[in-house]
Amino acid sequence: MKNRWGQLVVGIVCMATIANLQYGWTLFVNPIADAHHWTRAAIQVAFTVFILTETWLVPVEGWLVDRFGPRIVVVAGGVMVGAAWMVNAAATSLPVLYLGAVVGGIGAGSVYGTCIGNALKWFPDRRGLAAGLTSMGFGAGAALTVVPIANSIRLNGYEATFLRFGLIQGLVVFAAGWLLRRPGPEILSLAPARGAQAHGSRDFTLPQMVRTPVFWVLYIMFVLMATGGLVATAQLASIAHDFGAAESPVRLAGLTLPALIFALSIDRLLNGVTRPFFGWLSDFLGRENTMGLAFALEAVAILALSRYGTDPVAFVLLSGLVFFAYGEIYSLFPATCGDCFGSRNATANAGLLYTAKGFASLMVPLTSLIAGSAGGWRIAFATAGAMNVAAALLALVVLKPLRAHLQAGAISAVAEARPAS
């Protein structure tokens, strides 16, 4: 039982190490554009390619983990994580930049999907908390390196920064991956948390899962919620510059920093803290109730940022609230998936649900074009806010009764399968 906390820590370390591939990207967009005179929309295609390859291959990587264990998949992911930013450092054309995104996406997806799946398996009794702590590494891992990366870009150029941090990230994941292993049956048999509404001891295969309405409702909700968060992640620097707040000094908690750097640091921290917090809360309050609360909060935060974000202090605080209300989807959705469909195939099943993030990423380049229109960012923010409200309603009105029906059917199926005594 103690060893599973060690497995959780290793997963968190791996997740924190790959966080810059997504959350540090916004710092590189403008320097790349200045160096090569590429449009921001063309550069952000690389971000979309990264998210697509990070997410859409996770079911395959999860299948490998469920069959062969987590170690080899994460070790291979570490090699690709390091190679990706080395490719970015040498990119002098958009196709090469997109190649780096492909390599990084496969590597990051291998690490992310494996660590989340491993947490779900090691902690069937605390899925929300375990998934939240693991994904916290990915959400907050970039917080400590925002200032060093920004300073390195300013002093050494973005190419040298890509190379240096790419090598460090790849080596850490490569070394930590060797410590991972799968749990034994004594762990898999632990009883679920009170608020989990568990699956009735039935383990769904991936084909069985996709035939259930619950999976598709979860998938639609994931797409709705991830869209706004990914736009904020990739476009925060551009939004800050367009709002005129990026370079304005902001003093909070005894610190004075440019608004953009302050926002990036706070956002990454809150994006990490929210994951175990809402994951823990959902273990007791229930998944759907927690979703409804968090998703409604995200809608309020996005609309407030659109209205008041031109003020530097408001920009810092409200962008932090956006990320606090967004990051919890990476603990709530995997935990709910594990509750509904069991532990045995948890990595592949949660991986397929995670591909919803890839569909959401398709909106990122489009928002660069929307930002140049008459309505600017406010149109994109209003759309994202409406999506959050829709997701909150789906959680409370549609998902909750569907999950209750699925649980009842799973319990009946298990009872019928038992031999008569």
CSV table of C-alpha atoms in Angstrom, one decimal:
chain,number,residue,atom,x,y,z
A,1,MET,CA,0.0,0.0,0.0
A,2,LYS,CA,2.9,2.4,0.7
A,3,ASN,CA,4.5,1.6,-2.6
A,4,ARG,CA,1.5,3.0,-4.5
A,5,TRP,CA,2.3,6.5,-3.1
A,6,GLY,CA,5.8,6.0,-4.6
A,7,GLN,CA,4.3,5.2,-7.9
A,8,LEU,CA,2.1,8.3,-7.7
A,9,VAL,CA,5.1,10.5,-7.0
A,10,VAL,CA,7.0,9.1,-10.0
A,11,GLY,CA,4.0,9.8,-12.2
A,12,ILE,CA,3.7,13.4,-10.9
A,13,VAL,CA,7.4,14.0,-11.6
A,14,CYS,CA,7.0,12.7,-15.2
A,15,MET,CA,4.0,14.8,-15.7
A,16,ALA,CA,5.6,18.0,-14.3
A,17,THR,CA,8.6,17.4,-16.6
A,18,ILE,CA,6.5,17.3,-19.9
A,19,ALA,CA,4.3,20.2,-18.9
A,20,ASN,CA,6.4,22.8,-20.8
A,21,LEU,CA,5.6,21.1,-24.1
A,22,GLN,CA,2.0,22.5,-23.8
A,23,TYR,CA,2.1,25.2,-21.2
A,24,GLY,CA,5.4,26.8,-22.2
A,25,TRP,CA,4.5,27.0,-25.9
A,26,THR,CA,2.8,30.4,-25.7
A,27,LEU,CA,6.2,32.0,-24.8
A,28,PHE,CA,7.8,30.8,-28.0
A,29,VAL,CA,5.0,32.0,-30.5
A,30,ASN,CA,5.9,35.6,-30.8
A,31,PRO,CA,9.8,35.0,-30.9
A,32,ILE,CA,9.3,32.4,-33.7
A,33,ALA,CA,7.0,34.9,-35.6
A,34,ASP,CA,9.6,37.7,-35.2
A,35,ALA,CA,12.5,35.5,-36.4
A,36,HIS,CA,10.8,33.9,-39.4
A,37,HIS,CA,7.9,36.3,-40.2
A,38,TRP,CA,5.4,33.5,-40.1
A,39,THR,CA,1.9,34.3,-39.1
A,40,ARG,CA,0.7,33.4,-35.6
A,41,ALA,CA,-2.1,31.3,-37.1
A,42,ALA,CA,0.5,29.3,-39.1
A,43,ILE,CA,2.7,28.8,-36.0
A,44,GLN,CA,-0.3,27.8,-33.9
A,45,VAL,CA,-1.0,24.9,-36.3
A,46,ALA,CA,2.0,23.3,-34.6
A,47,PHE,CA,0.2,23.6,-31.3
A,48,THR,CA,-2.8,21.9,-32.8
A,49,VAL,CA,-0.7,19.2,-34.3
A,50,PHE,CA,1.0,18.6,-30.9
A,51,ILE,CA,-2.4,18.3,-29.2
A,52,LEU,CA,-3.8,16.0,-31.9
A,53,THR,CA,-0.8,13.6,-31.7
A,54,GLU,CA,-0.7,13.8,-28.0
A,55,THR,CA,-4.3,12.8,-27.6
A,56,TRP,CA,-5.4,10.7,-30.6
A,57,LEU,CA,-2.7,8.1,-30.1
A,58,VAL,CA,-3.2,7.7,-26.3
A,59,PRO,CA,-5.7,4.8,-26.8
A,60,VAL,CA,-3.0,2.8,-28.7
A,61,GLU,CA,-0.4,3.7,-26.0
A,62,GLY,CA,-2.9,2.8,-23.3
A,63,TRP,CA,-3.5,-0.6,-24.9
A,64,LEU,CA,0.3,-1.2,-24.8
A,65,VAL,CA,0.4,-0.2,-21.2
A,66,ASP,CA,-2.5,-2.4,-20.2
A,67,ARG,CA,-0.7,-5.4,-21.9
A,68,PHE,CA,3.0,-4.8,-21.2
A,69,GLY,CA,3.1,-2.4,-18.3
A,70,PRO,CA,3.9,1.3,-18.0
A,71,ARG,CA,7.7,1.3,-17.9
A,72,ILE,CA,8.6,0.9,-21.5
A,73,VAL,CA,6.0,3.3,-22.8
A,74,VAL,CA,7.2,6.1,-20.6
A,75,VAL,CA,10.9,5.5,-21.3
A,76,ALA,CA,10.2,5.7,-25.0
A,77,GLY,CA,8.1,8.8,-24.4
A,78,GLY,CA,11.1,10.4,-22.6
A,79,VAL,CA,13.3,10.0,-25.7
A,80,MET,CA,10.7,11.6,-27.9
A,81,VAL,CA,10.0,14.5,-25.5
A,82,GLY,CA,13.7,15.4,-25.6
A,83,ALA,CA,14.0,15.0,-29.4
A,84,ALA,CA,10.9,17.2,-30.0
A,85,TRP,CA,12.3,20.5,-28.7
A,86,MET,CA,15.7,19.7,-30.4
A,87,VAL,CA,13.8,19.6,-33.7
A,88,ASN,CA,12.0,22.8,-32.8
A,89,ALA,CA,15.4,24.4,-32.1
A,90,ALA,CA,16.6,23.6,-35.6
A,91,ALA,CA,13.4,24.4,-37.5
A,92,THR,CA,13.8,26.9,-40.3
A,93,SER,CA,10.5,26.0,-42.0
A,94,LEU,CA,7.0,25.4,-40.9
A,95,PRO,CA,7.0,21.7,-41.9
A,96,VAL,CA,10.0,21.0,-39.7
A,97,LEU,CA,8.2,22.9,-36.8
A,98,TYR,CA,5.2,20.7,-37.4
A,99,LEU,CA,7.5,17.6,-37.3
A,100,GLY,CA,8.7,18.6,-33.9
A,101,ALA,CA,5.1,18.9,-32.8
A,102,VAL,CA,4.4,15.4,-34.0
A,103,VAL,CA,7.4,13.9,-32.1
A,104,GLY,CA,6.5,15.9,-29.0
A,105,GLY,CA,2.9,15.0,-29.1
A,106,ILE,CA,3.6,11.3,-29.3
A,107,GLY,CA,6.1,11.5,-26.5
A,108,ALA,CA,3.9,13.6,-24.3
A,109,GLY,CA,0.9,11.4,-24.9
A,110,SER,CA,2.8,8.3,-24.0
A,111,VAL,CA,3.8,9.8,-20.7
A,112,TYR,CA,0.5,11.5,-19.9
A,113,GLY,CA,-1.8,8.6,-20.7
A,114,THR,CA,0.4,6.1,-18.9
A,115,CYS,CA,0.7,8.1,-15.7
A,116,ILE,CA,-3.0,8.9,-15.5
A,117,GLY,CA,-3.9,5.3,-16.2
A,118,ASN,CA,-1.4,4.0,-13.7
A,119,ALA,CA,-2.9,6.3,-11.0
A,120,LEU,CA,-6.4,5.1,-11.8
A,121,LYS,CA,-5.3,1.5,-11.3
A,122,TRP,CA,-3.2,2.1,-8.2
A,123,PHE,CA,-6.0,4.1,-6.5
A,124,PRO,CA,-9.4,2.6,-7.3
A,125,ASP,CA,-10.5,3.8,-3.8
A,126,ARG,CA,-9.4,7.4,-4.4
A,127,ARG,CA,-9.5,7.9,-8.2
A,128,GLY,CA,-10.4,11.6,-8.1
A,129,LEU,CA,-7.6,12.5,-5.8
A,130,ALA,CA,-5.0,10.3,-7.5
A,131,ALA,CA,-5.9,11.5,-11.0
A,132,GLY,CA,-6.0,15.0,-9.7
A,133,LEU,CA,-2.5,14.8,-8.1
A,134,THR,CA,-1.0,13.2,-11.2
A,135,SER,CA,-2.5,15.7,-13.6
A,136,MET,CA,-1.5,18.5,-11.2
A,137,GLY,CA,2.1,17.7,-12.2
A,138,PHE,CA,1.1,18.5,-15.8
A,139,GLY,CA,-0.9,21.6,-14.9
A,140,ALA,CA,1.5,23.1,-12.4
A,141,GLY,CA,4.8,21.7,-13.7
A,142,ALA,CA,5.4,24.6,-16.0
A,143,ALA,CA,4.9,27.2,-13.1
A,144,LEU,CA,8.5,26.9,-11.9
A,145,THR,CA,10.0,27.3,-15.4
A,146,VAL,CA,7.9,30.2,-16.8
A,147,VAL,CA,10.4,32.8,-15.6
A,148,PRO,CA,13.6,30.8,-16.5
A,149,ILE,CA,12.2,30.0,-20.0
A,150,ALA,CA,11.2,33.6,-20.6
A,151,ASN,CA,14.6,34.9,-19.4
A,152,SER,CA,16.4,32.3,-21.5
A,153,ILE,CA,14.5,33.3,-24.6
A,154,ARG,CA,15.3,37.0,-24.0
A,155,LEU,CA,19.0,36.4,-23.3
A,156,ASN,CA,19.9,33.4,-25.5
A,157,GLY,CA,17.1,33.2,-28.1
A,158,TYR,CA,14.3,30.8,-28.5
A,159,GLU,CA,16.4,28.2,-30.3
A,160,ALA,CA,18.9,27.7,-27.5
A,161,THR,CA,16.0,27.6,-25.0
A,162,PHE,CA,14.3,24.9,-26.9
A,163,LEU,CA,17.5,22.8,-27.0
A,164,ARG,CA,18.5,23.3,-23.4
A,165,PHE,CA,15.1,22.6,-21.8
A,166,GLY,CA,14.4,19.8,-24.3
A,167,LEU,CA,17.4,17.9,-23.2
A,168,ILE,CA,16.6,18.3,-19.5
A,169,GLN,CA,13.0,17.3,-19.9
A,170,GLY,CA,13.8,14.2,-21.9
A,171,LEU,CA,16.5,12.9,-19.5
A,172,VAL,CA,14.3,13.3,-16.4
A,173,VAL,CA,11.4,11.4,-18.0
A,174,PHE,CA,13.7,8.7,-19.4
A,175,ALA,CA,15.2,8.1,-15.9
A,176,ALA,CA,12.0,8.2,-13.9
A,177,GLY,CA,10.1,5.9,-16.3
A,178,TRP,CA,12.2,2.9,-15.2
A,179,LEU,CA,10.6,3.1,-11.7
A,180,LEU,CA,7.0,2.6,-12.9
A,181,ARG,CA,5.2,-0.7,-12.6
A,182,ARG,CA,1.6,-2.0,-12.6
A,183,PRO,CA,-0.4,-2.8,-9.4
A,184,GLY,CA,-1.2,-6.3,-8.2
A,185,PRO,CA,-4.7,-7.8,-7.7
A,186,GLU,CA,-4.8,-6.7,-4.0
A,187,ILE,CA,-4.8,-3.1,-5.1
A,188,LEU,CA,-7.3,-3.5,-8.0
A,189,SER,CA,-9.8,-5.0,-5.6
A,190,LEU,CA,-10.0,-2.0,-3.3
A,191,ALA,CA,-13.5,-0.5,-2.8
A,192,PRO,CA,-14.2,2.8,-4.5
A,193,ALA,CA,-14.8,6.2,-2.8
A,194,ARG,CA,-18.2,7.1,-1.5
A,195,GLY,CA,-19.0,9.6,-4.3
A,196,ALA,CA,-17.7,7.4,-7.1
A,197,GLN,CA,-20.9,5.7,-8.2
A,198,ALA,CA,-18.8,2.7,-9.2
A,199,HIS,CA,-19.1,0.3,-12.1
A,200,GLY,CA,-20.4,-2.8,-10.2
A,201,SER,CA,-17.2,-4.8,-10.5
A,202,ARG,CA,-17.5,-5.0,-14.3
A,203,ASP,CA,-14.5,-4.2,-16.4
A,204,PHE,CA,-15.5,-2.8,-19.8
A,205,THR,CA,-13.3,-3.4,-22.9
A,206,LEU,CA,-12.8,-0.4,-25.2
A,207,PRO,CA,-15.4,-1.7,-27.8
A,208,GLN,CA,-17.9,-2.3,-25.0
A,209,MET,CA,-17.3,1.2,-23.6
A,210,VAL,CA,-17.9,3.0,-26.9
A,211,ARG,CA,-21.3,1.3,-27.2
A,212,THR,CA,-22.6,3.1,-24.1
A,213,PRO,CA,-24.3,6.5,-24.2
A,214,VAL,CA,-22.4,7.5,-21.0
A,215,PHE,CA,-19.1,7.5,-23.0
A,216,TRP,CA,-20.4,9.8,-25.7
A,217,VAL,CA,-21.9,12.2,-23.2
A,218,LEU,CA,-18.6,12.4,-21.4
A,219,TYR,CA,-16.8,12.9,-24.7
A,220,ILE,CA,-19.0,15.8,-25.8
A,221,MET,CA,-18.6,17.4,-22.4
A,222,PHE,CA,-14.8,17.0,-22.6
A,223,VAL,CA,-14.7,18.7,-26.0
A,224,LEU,CA,-16.9,21.6,-24.7
A,225,MET,CA,-14.7,22.2,-21.7
A,226,ALA,CA,-11.3,21.7,-23.2
A,227,THR,CA,-11.9,24.2,-26.1
A,228,GLY,CA,-11.8,27.3,-23.9
A,229,GLY,CA,-8.9,26.1,-21.8
A,230,LEU,CA,-6.8,25.2,-24.8
A,231,VAL,CA,-7.4,28.6,-26.4
A,232,ALA,CA,-6.3,30.3,-23.2
A,233,THR,CA,-3.3,28.0,-22.9
A,234,ALA,CA,-2.0,28.6,-26.5
A,235,GLN,CA,-3.2,32.2,-27.0
A,236,LEU,CA,-2.6,33.8,-23.6
A,237,ALA,CA,0.4,35.8,-24.7
A,238,SER,CA,-1.4,37.0,-27.8
A,239,ILE,CA,-4.5,37.9,-25.8
A,240,ALA,CA,-2.4,39.9,-23.3
A,241,HIS,CA,-0.7,41.8,-26.1
A,242,ASP,CA,-4.0,42.5,-27.9
A,243,PHE,CA,-5.6,43.6,-24.6
A,244,GLY,CA,-2.6,46.0,-24.1
A,245,ALA,CA,-1.8,44.4,-20.7
A,246,ALA,CA,1.2,42.2,-21.5
A,247,GLU,CA,4.1,44.5,-20.4
A,248,SER,CA,2.3,46.5,-17.7
A,249,PRO,CA,3.8,46.0,-14.2
A,250,VAL,CA,1.5,44.3,-11.7
A,251,ARG,CA,2.2,44.2,-8.0
A,252,LEU,CA,0.6,41.3,-6.0
A,253,ALA,CA,1.7,39.6,-2.8
A,254,GLY,CA,4.8,41.6,-2.6
A,255,LEU,CA,6.0,40.7,-6.1
A,256,THR,CA,6.1,43.0,-9.2
A,257,LEU,CA,6.2,41.4,-12.6
A,258,PRO,CA,5.0,42.2,-16.1
A,259,ALA,CA,1.3,41.2,-16.3
A,260,LEU,CA,1.9,38.4,-18.8
A,261,ILE,CA,4.7,36.7,-16.9
A,262,PHE,CA,2.7,37.1,-13.6
A,263,ALA,CA,-0.3,35.6,-15.2
A,264,LEU,CA,1.6,32.7,-16.7
A,265,SER,CA,3.1,31.8,-13.3
A,266,ILE,CA,-0.2,32.1,-11.4
A,267,ASP,CA,-2.1,30.3,-14.1
A,268,ARG,CA,0.2,27.3,-14.1
A,269,LEU,CA,0.1,27.0,-10.4
A,270,LEU,CA,-3.7,27.3,-10.1
A,271,ASN,CA,-4.1,24.9,-13.1
A,272,GLY,CA,-2.3,22.4,-11.0
A,273,VAL,CA,-3.8,23.0,-7.6
A,274,THR,CA,-7.4,22.7,-9.0
A,275,ARG,CA,-6.9,19.1,-10.2
A,276,PRO,CA,-6.4,17.4,-6.8
A,277,PHE,CA,-8.8,19.8,-5.1
A,278,PHE,CA,-11.7,19.1,-7.4
A,279,GLY,CA,-10.7,15.4,-7.7
A,280,TRP,CA,-10.7,15.1,-3.9
A,281,LEU,CA,-14.0,17.0,-3.7
A,282,SER,CA,-15.6,14.7,-6.3
A,283,ASP,CA,-14.7,11.6,-4.3
A,284,PHE,CA,-17.1,12.8,-1.7
A,285,LEU,CA,-19.5,15.3,-3.3
A,286,GLY,CA,-20.0,13.1,-6.5
A,287,ARG,CA,-18.6,13.5,-10.0
A,288,GLU,CA,-21.5,15.2,-11.6
A,289,ASN,CA,-22.2,17.7,-8.8
A,290,THR,CA,-18.5,18.7,-8.8
A,291,MET,CA,-18.6,19.1,-12.6
A,292,GLY,CA,-21.6,21.3,-12.5
A,293,LEU,CA,-20.0,23.6,-9.9
A,294,ALA,CA,-16.6,23.8,-11.7
A,295,PHE,CA,-17.9,24.2,-15.2
A,296,ALA,CA,-20.2,27.0,-14.2
A,297,LEU,CA,-17.3,28.8,-12.5
A,298,GLU,CA,-15.3,28.5,-15.7
A,299,ALA,CA,-18.1,30.2,-17.7
A,300,VAL,CA,-18.1,33.1,-15.3
A,301,ALA,CA,-14.3,33.4,-15.3
A,302,ILE,CA,-14.1,33.4,-19.1
A,303,LEU,CA,-16.8,36.0,-19.6
A,304,ALA,CA,-15.3,38.2,-16.8
A,305,LEU,CA,-11.9,38.0,-18.5
A,306,SER,CA,-13.4,39.1,-21.8
A,307,ARG,CA,-15.0,42.1,-20.0
A,308,TYR,CA,-12.3,43.3,-17.7
A,309,GLY,CA,-9.1,41.8,-19.0
A,310,THR,CA,-7.7,45.0,-20.4
A,311,ASP,CA,-6.9,46.0,-16.8
A,312,PRO,CA,-3.5,44.4,-16.0
A,313,VAL,CA,-4.4,43.4,-12.4
A,314,ALA,CA,-7.7,42.0,-13.5
A,315,PHE,CA,-6.0,40.2,-16.4
A,316,VAL,CA,-3.7,38.4,-13.9
A,317,LEU,CA,-6.4,37.5,-11.4
A,318,LEU,CA,-9.1,36.5,-13.9
A,319,SER,CA,-6.8,34.4,-16.1
A,320,GLY,CA,-5.9,32.6,-12.9
A,321,LEU,CA,-9.5,31.9,-12.2
A,322,VAL,CA,-10.0,30.6,-15.8
A,323,PHE,CA,-7.2,28.1,-15.4
A,324,PHE,CA,-8.4,27.1,-11.9
A,325,ALA,CA,-11.9,26.3,-13.2
A,326,TYR,CA,-10.5,24.6,-16.4
A,327,GLY,CA,-7.7,22.3,-15.1
A,328,GLU,CA,-10.0,20.1,-13.1
A,329,ILE,CA,-11.3,18.4,-16.2
A,330,TYR,CA,-8.1,16.4,-16.3
A,331,SER,CA,-9.0,14.8,-13.0
A,332,LEU,CA,-12.8,14.6,-13.1
A,333,PHE,CA,-13.1,13.0,-16.6
A,334,PRO,CA,-10.5,10.2,-16.1
A,335,ALA,CA,-11.9,9.4,-12.6
A,336,THR,CA,-15.4,9.3,-14.0
A,337,CYS,CA,-14.2,7.0,-16.8
A,338,GLY,CA,-12.6,4.7,-14.3
A,339,ASP,CA,-15.7,4.6,-12.1
A,340,CYS,CA,-18.0,3.8,-15.1
A,341,PHE,CA,-15.8,1.3,-17.0
A,342,GLY,CA,-13.5,-0.4,-14.4
A,343,SER,CA,-9.8,-0.6,-13.7
A,344,ARG,CA,-8.5,-3.5,-15.9
A,345,ASN,CA,-8.6,-1.5,-19.1
A,346,ALA,CA,-8.5,2.0,-17.5
A,347,THR,CA,-5.4,3.3,-19.4
A,348,ALA,CA,-6.9,2.5,-22.9
A,349,ASN,CA,-10.4,3.6,-21.9
A,350,ALA,CA,-9.3,6.9,-20.3
A,351,GLY,CA,-7.0,7.4,-23.3
A,352,LEU,CA,-9.8,7.2,-25.8
A,353,LEU,CA,-11.8,9.7,-23.8
A,354,TYR,CA,-8.7,12.0,-23.7
A,355,THR,CA,-8.8,12.2,-27.5
A,356,ALA,CA,-11.6,14.7,-27.0
A,357,LYS,CA,-8.9,17.2,-26.2
A,358,GLY,CA,-7.5,16.7,-29.7
A,359,PHE,CA,-10.8,17.7,-31.3
A,360,ALA,CA,-10.9,20.8,-29.0
A,361,SER,CA,-7.5,21.8,-30.2
A,362,LEU,CA,-8.8,22.3,-33.7
A,363,MET,CA,-10.3,25.6,-32.5
A,364,VAL,CA,-6.9,27.1,-31.6
A,365,PRO,CA,-5.7,28.3,-35.0
A,366,LEU,CA,-9.3,29.5,-35.8
A,367,THR,CA,-9.3,31.8,-32.8
A,368,SER,CA,-6.2,33.6,-34.2
A,369,LEU,CA,-8.3,34.5,-37.2
A,370,ILE,CA,-11.3,35.4,-35.0
A,371,ALA,CA,-9.0,37.8,-33.0
A,372,GLY,CA,-8.4,39.8,-36.2
A,373,SER,CA,-12.1,40.2,-36.9
A,374,ALA,CA,-14.4,43.0,-35.8
A,375,GLY,CA,-15.5,41.2,-32.6
A,376,GLY,CA,-11.9,40.2,-31.7
A,377,TRP,CA,-11.4,37.9,-28.6
A,378,ARG,CA,-14.8,38.7,-27.2
A,379,ILE,CA,-16.5,36.5,-29.8
A,380,ALA,CA,-14.2,33.6,-28.9
A,381,PHE,CA,-14.7,34.1,-25.2
A,382,ALA,CA,-18.5,34.3,-25.5
A,383,THR,CA,-18.6,31.1,-27.4
A,384,ALA,CA,-16.4,29.3,-24.9
A,385,GLY,CA,-18.6,30.6,-22.0
A,386,ALA,CA,-21.7,29.2,-23.7
A,387,MET,CA,-19.9,25.8,-24.1
A,388,ASN,CA,-19.1,25.7,-20.4
A,389,VAL,CA,-22.7,26.4,-19.4
A,390,ALA,CA,-23.8,23.6,-21.8
A,391,ALA,CA,-21.3,21.2,-20.2
A,392,ALA,CA,-22.5,22.0,-16.7
A,393,LEU,CA,-26.1,21.3,-17.7
A,394,LEU,CA,-25.1,18.0,-19.4
A,395,ALA,CA,-23.4,16.9,-16.2
A,396,LEU,CA,-26.3,17.5,-14.0
A,397,VAL,CA,-29.3,16.7,-16.2
A,398,VAL,CA,-28.0,14.0,-18.6
A,399,LEU,CA,-24.9,12.4,-17.3
A,400,LYS,CA,-26.1,11.7,-13.7
A,401,PRO,CA,-29.2,9.6,-14.7
A,402,LEU,CA,-27.3,7.8,-17.5
A,403,ARG,CA,-24.5,6.8,-15.0
A,404,ALA,CA,-27.1,5.5,-12.6
A,405,HIS,CA,-28.6,3.4,-15.3
A,406,LEU,CA,-25.2,2.1,-16.4
A,407,GLN,CA,-24.3,1.1,-12.8
A,408,ALA,CA,-27.5,-0.8,-12.4
A,409,GLY,CA,-27.0,-2.7,-15.6
A,410,ALA,CA,-23.4,-3.5,-14.7
A,411,ILE,CA,-24.4,-4.9,-11.3
A,412,SER,CA,-27.1,-7.0,-12.9
A,413,ALA,CA,-24.6,-8.3,-15.5
A,414,VAL,CA,-22.1,-9.3,-12.8
A,415,ALA,CA,-24.8,-11.0,-10.8
A,416,GLU,CA,-26.0,-13.0,-13.8
A,417,ALA,CA,-22.5,-14.1,-14.6
A,418,ARG,CA,-21.8,-15.6,-11.1
A,419,PRO,CA,-22.3,-19.3,-10.9
A,420,ALA,CA,-25.2,-20.5,-8.7
A,421,SER,CA,-24.0,-21.6,-5.2
